[in-house]
Amino acid sequence: MADRALDLGIAAEIMLMHDHSPANNEIAHKIGSRAAWLLGCSPEERAAIFSDMKALYQARSQAAHSGVLSTKSRVDLDASDRLITRAFNAIIERGHFPDWSILVMGGQENAAVQVGAEFYAG
């Protein structure tokens, strides 16, 4: 279980942290925001995606630093798998990484691609 949290969290970090900005200590917030705006079409959906991505990143951090995932972890790894797959497919569908600074401000890059939305719903 810890390995899966680590793998999914790393996949999220690679996909959603891709740019040339320096690393910062708010990675969970940043990938949560990016995933929310990449995939979400409504404020409610973006809030759910943001929360789920932050939970995944917290599980990834715990697994990376301790080698185990706490039984108190609230991450749903099956749902996280679907979320990461959906984000991956949305980026592939676009053909390029979004301009994250435009996307998270709701600009023209904000055309959420509903690739695999049925897999995440629920």
Coordinates of C-alpha atoms in Angstrom, one line a residue:
M1 CA 0.0 0.0 0.0
A2 CA 2.8 2.4 0.8
D3 CA 4.5 1.7 -2.5
R4 CA 1.3 2.5 -4.4
A5 CA 0.9 5.8 -2.5
L6 CA 4.5 6.7 -3.3
D7 CA 4.2 5.8 -7.0
L8 CA 0.9 7.7 -7.5
G9 CA 2.2 10.7 -5.6
I10 CA 5.4 10.8 -7.6
A11 CA 3.4 10.5 -10.9
A12 CA 1.3 13.5 -9.7
E13 CA 4.3 15.5 -8.8
I14 CA 6.0 14.9 -12.1
M15 CA 2.9 15.8 -14.2
L16 CA 1.7 18.7 -12.2
M17 CA 5.0 20.3 -11.1
H18 CA 6.4 20.4 -14.6
D19 CA 7.7 23.9 -15.3
H20 CA 10.8 25.9 -14.7
S21 CA 10.0 27.5 -11.4
P22 CA 12.1 26.7 -8.4
A23 CA 10.8 24.1 -6.0
N24 CA 8.9 25.3 -2.9
N25 CA 7.6 23.8 0.3
E26 CA 3.9 24.0 -0.8
I27 CA 3.9 21.2 -3.3
A28 CA 0.7 19.6 -2.1
H29 CA -1.1 22.9 -2.5
K30 CA 0.4 23.5 -5.9
I31 CA -0.4 20.1 -7.4
G32 CA -3.9 20.3 -5.8
S33 CA -4.6 23.6 -7.5
R34 CA -3.2 22.5 -10.8
A35 CA -5.1 19.2 -10.9
A36 CA -8.3 21.0 -9.8
W37 CA -8.1 23.6 -12.6
L38 CA -6.9 21.0 -15.2
L39 CA -9.8 18.6 -14.5
G40 CA -12.6 20.4 -12.7
C41 CA -15.4 22.1 -14.4
S42 CA -17.2 23.5 -11.4
P43 CA -16.1 25.0 -8.1
E44 CA -17.4 22.0 -6.3
E45 CA -15.5 19.5 -8.5
R46 CA -12.3 21.6 -8.3
A47 CA -12.6 21.6 -4.5
A48 CA -13.0 17.8 -4.4
I49 CA -10.1 17.3 -6.7
F50 CA -7.9 19.7 -4.7
S51 CA -8.7 17.9 -1.5
D52 CA -8.1 14.4 -3.0
M53 CA -4.8 15.5 -4.5
K54 CA -3.6 17.0 -1.2
A55 CA -4.5 13.7 0.6
L56 CA -2.6 11.7 -2.0
Y57 CA 0.5 13.9 -1.7
Q58 CA 0.4 13.6 2.1
A59 CA 0.2 9.8 1.7
R60 CA 3.1 10.0 -0.7
S61 CA 5.2 12.0 1.7
Q62 CA 4.5 9.7 4.6
A63 CA 5.4 6.7 2.5
A64 CA 8.6 8.3 1.2
H65 CA 9.8 9.4 4.6
S66 CA 8.7 6.4 6.7
G67 CA 8.3 3.6 4.3
V68 CA 4.7 2.9 5.4
L69 CA 1.3 4.4 5.1
S70 CA -0.5 5.0 8.4
T71 CA -3.8 3.2 9.0
K72 CA -5.1 6.6 9.8
S73 CA -4.4 7.8 6.2
R74 CA -7.6 9.0 4.5
V75 CA -6.3 8.6 1.0
D76 CA -8.3 6.3 -1.3
L77 CA -5.7 4.8 -3.5
D78 CA -8.1 3.5 -6.1
A79 CA -9.7 6.9 -6.5
S80 CA -6.2 8.4 -6.5
D81 CA -5.2 6.0 -9.3
R82 CA -8.2 7.2 -11.4
L83 CA -7.4 10.8 -10.6
I84 CA -3.8 10.5 -11.8
T85 CA -4.9 8.6 -14.9
R86 CA -7.4 11.3 -15.6
A87 CA -4.8 14.1 -15.2
F88 CA -2.3 12.2 -17.4
N89 CA -4.9 11.7 -20.1
A90 CA -5.9 15.4 -20.0
I91 CA -2.3 16.5 -20.6
I92 CA -1.9 13.9 -23.4
E93 CA -5.2 15.1 -24.9
R94 CA -3.9 18.7 -24.9
G95 CA -0.7 17.6 -26.6
H96 CA 1.4 19.7 -24.2
F97 CA 1.7 20.8 -20.6
P98 CA -0.7 23.7 -19.8
D99 CA 0.7 27.1 -19.0
W100 CA -0.1 26.6 -15.3
S101 CA 0.0 30.3 -14.4
I102 CA -2.8 30.9 -16.9
L103 CA -4.7 27.7 -16.1
V104 CA -5.0 28.3 -12.3
M105 CA -6.3 31.8 -12.9
G106 CA -9.1 30.5 -15.0
G107 CA -7.7 31.9 -18.2
Q108 CA -7.8 30.6 -21.8
E109 CA -5.9 27.5 -20.8
N110 CA -8.9 26.6 -18.6
A111 CA -10.7 24.2 -20.8
A112 CA -11.0 21.2 -18.6
V113 CA -10.7 18.1 -20.6
Q114 CA -13.2 15.5 -19.4
V115 CA -11.1 12.5 -20.4
G116 CA -12.1 9.6 -18.2
A117 CA -14.4 11.7 -16.0
E118 CA -16.6 8.7 -15.6
F119 CA -13.7 6.8 -13.9
Y120 CA -13.3 9.5 -11.2
A121 CA -16.9 10.3 -10.5
G122 CA -18.2 8.7 -7.4

